[in-house]
CSV table of N, CA, C and O in Angstrom, one decimal:
chain,number,residue,atom,x,y,z
C,914,UNK,N,151.0,89.8,146.0
C,914,UNK,CA,151.5,89.3,144.7
C,914,UNK,C,152.9,89.8,144.6
C,914,UNK,O,153.3,90.9,144.9
C,915,UNK,N,153.7,89.0,144.0
C,915,UNK,CA,155.1,89.3,143.8
C,915,UNK,C,155.4,89.3,142.2
C,915,UNK,O,155.0,88.4,141.5
C,916,UNK,N,156.0,90.4,141.8
C,916,UNK,CA,156.4,90.5,140.4
C,916,UNK,C,157.6,89.6,140.1
C,916,UNK,O,158.6,89.8,140.8
C,917,UNK,N,157.5,88.8,139.1
C,917,UNK,CA,158.6,87.9,138.7
C,917,UNK,C,159.4,88.5,137.6
C,917,UNK,O,160.6,88.5,137.6
C,918,UNK,N,158.7,89.1,136.6
C,918,UNK,CA,159.4,89.6,135.4
C,918,UNK,C,158.4,90.4,134.5
C,918,UNK,O,157.2,90.3,134.7
C,919,UNK,N,159.0,91.0,133.5
C,919,UNK,CA,158.1,91.6,132.5
C,919,UNK,C,158.3,90.7,131.3
C,919,UNK,O,159.4,90.4,130.8
C,920,UNK,N,157.2,90.2,130.7
C,920,UNK,CA,157.2,89.3,129.6
C,920,UNK,C,157.6,90.0,128.3
C,920,UNK,O,157.3,91.1,128.1
C,921,UNK,N,158.1,89.2,127.4
C,921,UNK,CA,158.5,89.7,126.1
C,921,UNK,C,157.2,89.8,125.3
C,921,UNK,O,156.2,89.2,125.5
C,922,UNK,N,157.3,90.6,124.2
C,922,UNK,CA,156.2,90.7,123.3
C,922,UNK,C,155.8,89.3,122.6
C,922,UNK,O,154.7,89.0,122.4
C,923,UNK,N,156.9,88.5,122.4
C,923,UNK,CA,156.7,87.2,121.8
C,923,UNK,C,155.8,86.3,122.8
C,923,UNK,O,155.0,85.5,122.4
C,924,UNK,N,156.1,86.4,124.1
C,924,UNK,CA,155.4,85.6,125.1
C,924,UNK,C,153.9,86.0,125.0
C,924,UNK,O,153.0,85.2,125.0
C,925,UNK,N,153.7,87.3,125.0
C,925,UNK,CA,152.3,87.9,125.0
C,925,UNK,C,151.6,87.4,123.8
C,925,UNK,O,150.4,87.0,123.8
C,926,UNK,N,152.3,87.5,122.6
C,926,UNK,CA,151.6,87.2,121.3
C,926,UNK,C,151.3,85.7,121.3
C,926,UNK,O,150.2,85.3,120.8
C,927,UNK,N,152.2,84.8,121.9
C,927,UNK,CA,151.9,83.4,121.9
C,927,UNK,C,150.6,83.1,122.7
C,927,UNK,O,149.8,82.3,122.2
C,928,UNK,N,150.5,83.8,123.8
C,928,UNK,CA,149.3,83.5,124.6
C,928,UNK,C,148.0,84.1,123.9
C,928,UNK,O,147.0,83.5,123.9
C,929,UNK,N,148.1,85.3,123.3
C,929,UNK,CA,147.0,85.9,122.6
C,929,UNK,C,146.5,85.0,121.5
C,929,UNK,O,145.3,84.8,121.2
C,930,UNK,N,147.5,84.4,120.7
C,930,UNK,CA,147.1,83.5,119.6
C,930,UNK,C,146.4,82.3,120.2
C,930,UNK,O,145.4,81.8,119.6
C,931,UNK,N,146.9,81.7,121.3
C,931,UNK,CA,146.2,80.5,121.9
C,931,UNK,C,144.8,80.9,122.3
C,931,UNK,O,143.9,80.1,122.1
C,932,UNK,N,144.6,82.0,122.9
C,932,UNK,CA,143.3,82.4,123.4
C,932,UNK,C,142.4,82.6,122.2
C,932,UNK,O,141.2,82.2,122.2
C,933,UNK,N,142.9,83.3,121.1
C,933,UNK,CA,142.0,83.5,119.9
C,933,UNK,C,141.6,82.2,119.3
C,933,UNK,O,140.5,82.0,118.8
C,934,UNK,N,142.6,81.3,119.2
C,934,UNK,CA,142.3,79.9,118.6
C,934,UNK,C,141.2,79.2,119.4
C,934,UNK,O,140.3,78.6,118.8
C,935,UNK,N,141.3,79.3,120.7
C,935,UNK,CA,140.3,78.7,121.6
C,935,UNK,C,138.9,79.3,121.4
C,935,UNK,O,137.9,78.6,121.3
C,936,UNK,N,138.9,80.7,121.3
C,936,UNK,CA,137.6,81.4,121.1
C,936,UNK,C,137.0,81.0,119.7
C,936,UNK,O,135.8,80.7,119.7
C,937,UNK,N,137.8,80.9,118.7
C,937,UNK,CA,137.3,80.5,117.4
C,937,UNK,C,136.8,79.1,117.4
C,937,UNK,O,135.7,78.8,116.8
C,938,UNK,N,137.5,78.2,118.0
C,938,UNK,CA,137.1,76.8,118.1
C,938,UNK,C,135.8,76.6,118.8
C,938,UNK,O,134.9,75.9,118.5
C,939,UNK,N,135.6,77.4,119.9
C,939,UNK,CA,134.4,77.3,120.7
C,939,UNK,C,133.2,77.8,119.8
C,939,UNK,O,132.1,77.2,119.9
C,940,UNK,N,133.4,78.8,119.0
C,940,UNK,CA,132.3,79.3,118.1
C,940,UNK,C,132.0,78.2,117.1
C,940,UNK,O,130.9,78.0,116.8
C,941,UNK,N,133.1,77.5,116.6
C,941,UNK,CA,132.9,76.5,115.6
C,941,UNK,C,132.1,75.3,116.2
C,941,UNK,O,131.4,74.6,115.4
C,942,UNK,N,132.2,75.1,117.5
C,942,UNK,CA,131.6,73.9,118.1
C,942,UNK,C,130.1,74.2,118.4
C,942,UNK,O,129.4,73.3,118.8
C,943,UNK,N,129.6,75.4,118.2
C,943,UNK,CA,128.2,75.8,118.5
C,943,UNK,C,127.3,75.0,117.5
C,943,UNK,O,127.6,74.9,116.3
C,944,UNK,N,126.3,74.4,118.0
C,944,UNK,CA,125.4,73.5,117.2
C,944,UNK,C,124.8,74.2,116.0
C,944,UNK,O,124.5,73.6,115.0
C,945,UNK,N,124.7,75.6,116.1
C,945,UNK,CA,124.2,76.3,114.9
C,945,UNK,C,125.2,76.8,113.9
C,945,UNK,O,124.9,77.6,113.1
C,946,UNK,N,126.5,76.3,114.1
C,946,UNK,CA,127.6,76.7,113.2
C,946,UNK,C,127.4,76.2,111.8
C,946,UNK,O,128.0,76.7,110.9
C,947,UNK,N,126.6,75.1,111.7
C,947,UNK,CA,126.4,74.6,110.3
C,947,UNK,C,124.9,74.5,110.0
C,947,UNK,O,124.1,74.4,111.0
C,948,UNK,N,124.5,74.6,108.8
C,948,UNK,CA,123.1,74.6,108.4
C,948,UNK,C,122.5,73.2,108.8
C,948,UNK,O,123.2,72.2,108.8
C,949,UNK,N,121.2,73.2,109.2
C,949,UNK,CA,120.6,72.0,109.7
C,949,UNK,C,120.5,70.9,108.6
C,949,UNK,O,120.3,69.7,108.9
C,950,UNK,N,120.6,71.3,107.3
C,950,UNK,CA,120.4,70.3,106.2
C,950,UNK,C,121.8,69.7,105.8
C,950,UNK,O,121.9,68.9,104.9
C,951,UNK,N,122.8,70.0,106.6
C,951,UNK,CA,124.2,69.5,106.3
C,951,UNK,C,124.1,67.9,106.5
C,951,UNK,O,123.6,67.5,107.5
C,952,UNK,N,124.7,67.2,105.6
C,952,UNK,CA,124.7,65.7,105.7
C,952,UNK,C,125.4,65.3,107.1
C,952,UNK,O,126.4,66.0,107.5
C,953,UNK,N,124.9,64.3,107.7
C,953,UNK,CA,125.4,63.9,109.0
C,953,UNK,C,126.9,63.6,108.9
C,953,UNK,O,127.7,64.0,109.8
C,954,UNK,N,127.4,63.0,107.9
C,954,UNK,CA,128.9,62.7,107.8
C,954,UNK,C,129.7,63.9,107.7
C,954,UNK,O,130.8,64.0,108.4
C,955,UNK,N,129.2,64.9,107.0
C,955,UNK,CA,129.9,66.2,106.9
C,955,UNK,C,129.9,66.9,108.3
C,955,UNK,O,130.9,67.5,108.7
C,956,UNK,N,128.7,66.9,108.9
C,956,UNK,CA,128.6,67.5,110.3
C,956,UNK,C,129.6,66.9,111.3
C,956,UNK,O,130.2,67.5,112.1
C,957,UNK,N,129.6,65.5,111.2
C,957,UNK,CA,130.5,64.8,112.1
C,957,UNK,C,132.0,65.2,111.9
C,957,UNK,O,132.7,65.5,112.9
C,958,UNK,N,132.4,65.3,110.6
C,958,UNK,CA,133.8,65.7,110.3
C,958,UNK,C,134.0,67.1,110.8
C,958,UNK,O,135.1,67.4,111.4
C,959,UNK,N,133.1,68.0,110.6
C,959,UNK,CA,133.2,69.4,110.9
C,959,UNK,C,133.4,69.5,112.5
C,959,UNK,O,134.3,70.2,112.9
C,960,UNK,N,132.5,68.9,113.2
C,960,UNK,CA,132.6,69.0,114.7
C,960,UNK,C,133.8,68.3,115.2
C,960,UNK,O,134.4,68.8,116.2
C,961,UNK,N,134.2,67.2,114.6
C,961,UNK,CA,135.4,66.5,115.1
C,961,UNK,C,136.6,67.5,114.9
C,961,UNK,O,137.5,67.6,115.8
C,962,UNK,N,136.7,68.2,113.8
C,962,UNK,CA,137.8,69.1,113.6
C,962,UNK,C,137.8,70.3,114.5
C,962,UNK,O,138.8,70.7,115.0
C,963,UNK,N,136.6,70.7,114.8
C,963,UNK,CA,136.4,71.9,115.8
C,963,UNK,C,136.9,71.4,117.1
C,963,UNK,O,137.5,72.2,117.8
C,964,UNK,N,136.5,70.2,117.5
C,964,UNK,CA,137.0,69.7,118.8
C,964,UNK,C,138.5,69.6,118.9
C,964,UNK,O,139.1,70.0,119.9
C,965,UNK,N,139.1,69.1,117.8
C,965,UNK,CA,140.6,69.0,117.8
C,965,UNK,C,141.2,70.4,117.8
C,965,UNK,O,142.2,70.6,118.5
C,966,UNK,N,140.6,71.3,117.1
C,966,UNK,CA,141.2,72.7,117.1
C,966,UNK,C,141.1,73.3,118.5
C,966,UNK,O,142.0,73.9,119.0
C,967,UNK,N,140.0,73.0,119.2
C,967,UNK,CA,139.9,73.5,120.6
C,967,UNK,C,140.9,72.8,121.5
C,967,UNK,O,141.5,73.5,122.4
C,968,UNK,N,141.1,71.5,121.4
C,968,UNK,CA,142.0,70.8,122.2
C,968,UNK,C,143.5,71.4,121.9
C,968,UNK,O,144.2,71.5,122.9
C,969,UNK,N,143.8,71.6,120.7
C,969,UNK,CA,145.1,72.2,120.4
C,969,UNK,C,145.3,73.6,121.1
C,969,UNK,O,146.3,73.9,121.6
C,970,UNK,N,144.2,74.4,121.0
C,970,UNK,CA,144.3,75.7,121.6
C,970,UNK,C,144.5,75.6,123.1
C,970,UNK,O,145.2,76.4,123.7
C,971,UNK,N,143.8,74.7,123.7
C,971,UNK,CA,143.9,74.5,125.2
C,971,UNK,C,145.3,74.0,125.5
C,971,UNK,O,145.9,74.5,126.5
C,972,UNK,N,145.9,73.1,124.7
C,972,UNK,CA,147.2,72.7,124.9
C,972,UNK,C,148.2,73.9,124.9
C,972,UNK,O,149.1,74.0,125.7
C,973,UNK,N,148.0,74.7,123.9
C,973,UNK,CA,148.9,75.9,123.8
C,973,UNK,C,148.8,76.8,125.0
C,973,UNK,O,149.8,77.3,125.5
C,974,UNK,N,147.6,77.0,125.5
C,974,UNK,CA,147.5,77.8,126.7
C,974,UNK,C,148.2,77.1,127.9
C,974,UNK,O,148.9,77.8,128.7
C,975,UNK,N,147.9,75.8,128.1
C,975,UNK,CA,148.6,75.1,129.2
C,975,UNK,C,150.1,75.1,129.0
C,975,UNK,O,150.8,75.3,130.0
C,976,UNK,N,150.6,75.0,127.8
C,976,UNK,CA,152.0,75.0,127.6
C,976,UNK,C,152.6,76.4,128.0
C,976,UNK,O,153.7,76.5,128.5
C,977,UNK,N,151.9,77.5,127.6
C,977,UNK,CA,152.3,78.8,128.0
C,977,UNK,C,152.6,78.9,129.5
C,977,UNK,O,153.6,79.4,129.9
C,978,UNK,N,151.6,78.5,130.3
C,978,UNK,CA,151.7,78.6,131.8
C,978,UNK,C,152.8,77.7,132.3
C,978,UNK,O,153.6,78.1,133.2
C,979,UNK,N,152.9,76.5,131.8
C,979,UNK,CA,153.9,75.5,132.2
C,979,UNK,C,155.3,76.0,131.9
C,979,UNK,O,156.2,75.9,132.7
C,980,UNK,N,155.4,76.6,130.7
C,980,UNK,CA,156.7,77.1,130.3
C,980,UNK,C,157.2,78.2,131.2
C,980,UNK,O,158.3,78.3,131.6
C,981,UNK,N,156.3,79.1,131.5
C,981,UNK,CA,156.6,80.3,132.3
C,981,UNK,C,157.0,79.8,133.7
C,981,UNK,O,158.0,80.2,134.3
C,982,UNK,N,156.3,78.8,134.3
C,982,UNK,CA,156.6,78.3,135.6
C,982,UNK,C,158.0,77.7,135.6
C,982,UNK,O,158.8,77.9,136.5
C,983,UNK,N,158.3,76.9,134.6
C,983,UNK,CA,159.6,76.2,134.5
C,983,UNK,C,160.7,77.3,134.3
C,983,UNK,O,161.7,77.2,134.9
C,984,UNK,N,160.5,78.3,133.4
C,984,UNK,CA,161.5,79.3,133.2
C,984,UNK,C,161.9,80.0,134.5
C,984,UNK,O,163.1,80.4,134.7
C,985,UNK,N,160.9,80.3,135.3
C,985,UNK,CA,161.2,81.1,136.5
C,985,UNK,C,161.2,80.3,137.8
C,985,UNK,O,161.3,80.9,138.9
C,986,UNK,N,161.2,79.0,137.6
C,986,UNK,CA,161.4,78.1,138.8
C,986,UNK,C,160.3,78.3,139.9
C,986,UNK,O,160.6,78.3,141.1
C,987,UNK,N,159.1,78.4,139.4
C,987,UNK,CA,158.0,78.5,140.4
C,987,UNK,C,156.9,77.5,140.1
C,987,UNK,O,156.9,76.9,139.0
C,988,UNK,N,155.9,77.4,141.0
C,988,UNK,CA,154.8,76.5,140.7
C,988,UNK,C,153.9,77.2,139.7
C,988,UNK,O,153.7,78.5,139.7
C,989,UNK,N,153.2,76.4,138.9
C,989,UNK,CA,152.3,77.0,137.9
C,989,UNK,C,151.1,77.7,138.5
C,989,UNK,O,150.6,78.7,138.0
C,990,UNK,N,150.6,77.1,139.6
C,990,UNK,CA,149.4,77.7,140.3
C,990,UNK,C,149.8,79.0,140.9
C,990,UNK,O,150.9,79.1,141.5
C,991,UNK,N,149.0,80.0,140.8
C,991,UNK,CA,149.2,81.3,141.3
C,991,UNK,C,149.9,82.3,140.3
C,991,UNK,O,150.0,83.4,140.6
C,992,UNK,N,150.2,81.8,139.1
C,992,UNK,CA,150.8,82.7,138.1
C,992,UNK,C,149.7,83.5,137.5
C,992,UNK,O,148.6,83.0,137.2
C,993,UNK,N,150.0,84.8,137.3
C,993,UNK,CA,149.0,85.7,136.6
C,993,UNK,C,149.8,86.7,135.8
C,993,UNK,O,151.0,87.0,136.1
C,994,UNK,N,149.2,87.1,134.7
C,994,UNK,CA,149.8,88.1,133.9
C,994,UNK,C,148.9,89.4,133.8
C,994,UNK,O,147.7,89.3,133.6
C,995,UNK,N,149.6,90.5,134.0
C,995,UNK,CA,148.9,91.8,133.8
C,995,UNK,C,149.1,92.1,132.3
C,995,UNK,O,150.3,92.5,132.0
C,996,UNK,N,148.1,91.9,131.5
C,996,UNK,CA,148.4,92.1,130.0
C,996,UNK,C,148.4,93.6,129.6
C,996,UNK,O,148.8,93.9,128.5
C,997,UNK,N,148.2,94.5,130.6
C,997,UNK,CA,148.4,95.9,130.3
C,997,UNK,C,149.8,96.3,130.4
C,997,UNK,O,150.3,97.2,129.7
C,998,UNK,N,150.5,95.7,131.4
C,998,UNK,CA,151.9,96.0,131.7
C,998,UNK,C,152.9,94.9,131.2
C,998,UNK,O,154.1,95.1,131.3
C,999,UNK,N,152.3,93.7,130.9
C,999,UNK,CA,153.1,92.5,130.5
C,999,UNK,C,153.9,92.0,131.6
C,999,UNK,O,154.8,91.2,131.4
C,1000,UNK,N,153.5,92.3,132.9
C,1000,UNK,CA,154.2,91.8,134.0
C,1000,UNK,C,153.6,90.4,134.5
C,1000,UNK,O,152.4,90.2,134.5
C,1001,UNK,N,154.6,89.5,134.8
C,1001,UNK,CA,154.2,88.2,135.4
C,1001,UNK,C,154.3,88.3,136.9
C,1001,UNK,O,155.3,88.7,137.5
C,1002,UNK,N,153.2,87.8,137.5
C,1002,UNK,CA,153.1,87.8,139.0
C,1002,UNK,C,152.9,86.4,139.5
C,1002,UNK,O,152.4,85.6,138.7
C,1003,UNK,N,153.1,86.2,140.7
C,1003,UNK,CA,152.8,85.0,141.4
C,1003,UNK,C,152.2,85.4,142.8
C,1003,UNK,O,152.6,86.3,143.4
C,1004,UNK,N,151.1,84.7,143.1
C,1004,UNK,CA,150.5,84.9,144.4
C,1004,UNK,C,151.4,84.4,145.5
C,1004,UNK,O,151.9,83.3,145.4
C,1005,UNK,N,151.5,85.2,146.5
C,1005,UNK,CA,152.3,84.8,147.7
C,1005,UNK,C,151.3,84.3,148.7
C,1005,UNK,O,150.5,85.0,149.2
C,1006,UNK,N,151.4,83.0,149.0
C,1006,UNK,CA,150.5,82.4,150.0
C,1006,UNK,C,151.2,82.2,151.3
C,1006,UNK,O,152.3,81.9,151.4
């Protein structure tokens, strides 16, 4: 593994927000997230919004990795972050 840089706190916060959004959206998509007596139309709207929230969170995560790869002129595959040290690494193949 080769160290590319130490990420800024803003970079780390951006990724943490995207991960949290994805986790919350996954919980919202759980079939037991709404009571069984909820009207079908309301349940449909609820799950549609949960799916869109999850898609947005996935996009933010993908954007995070794509942006880092572009900034440092490397391929996106192989990038890893040590969130304890905030260091960005790339696998050397």
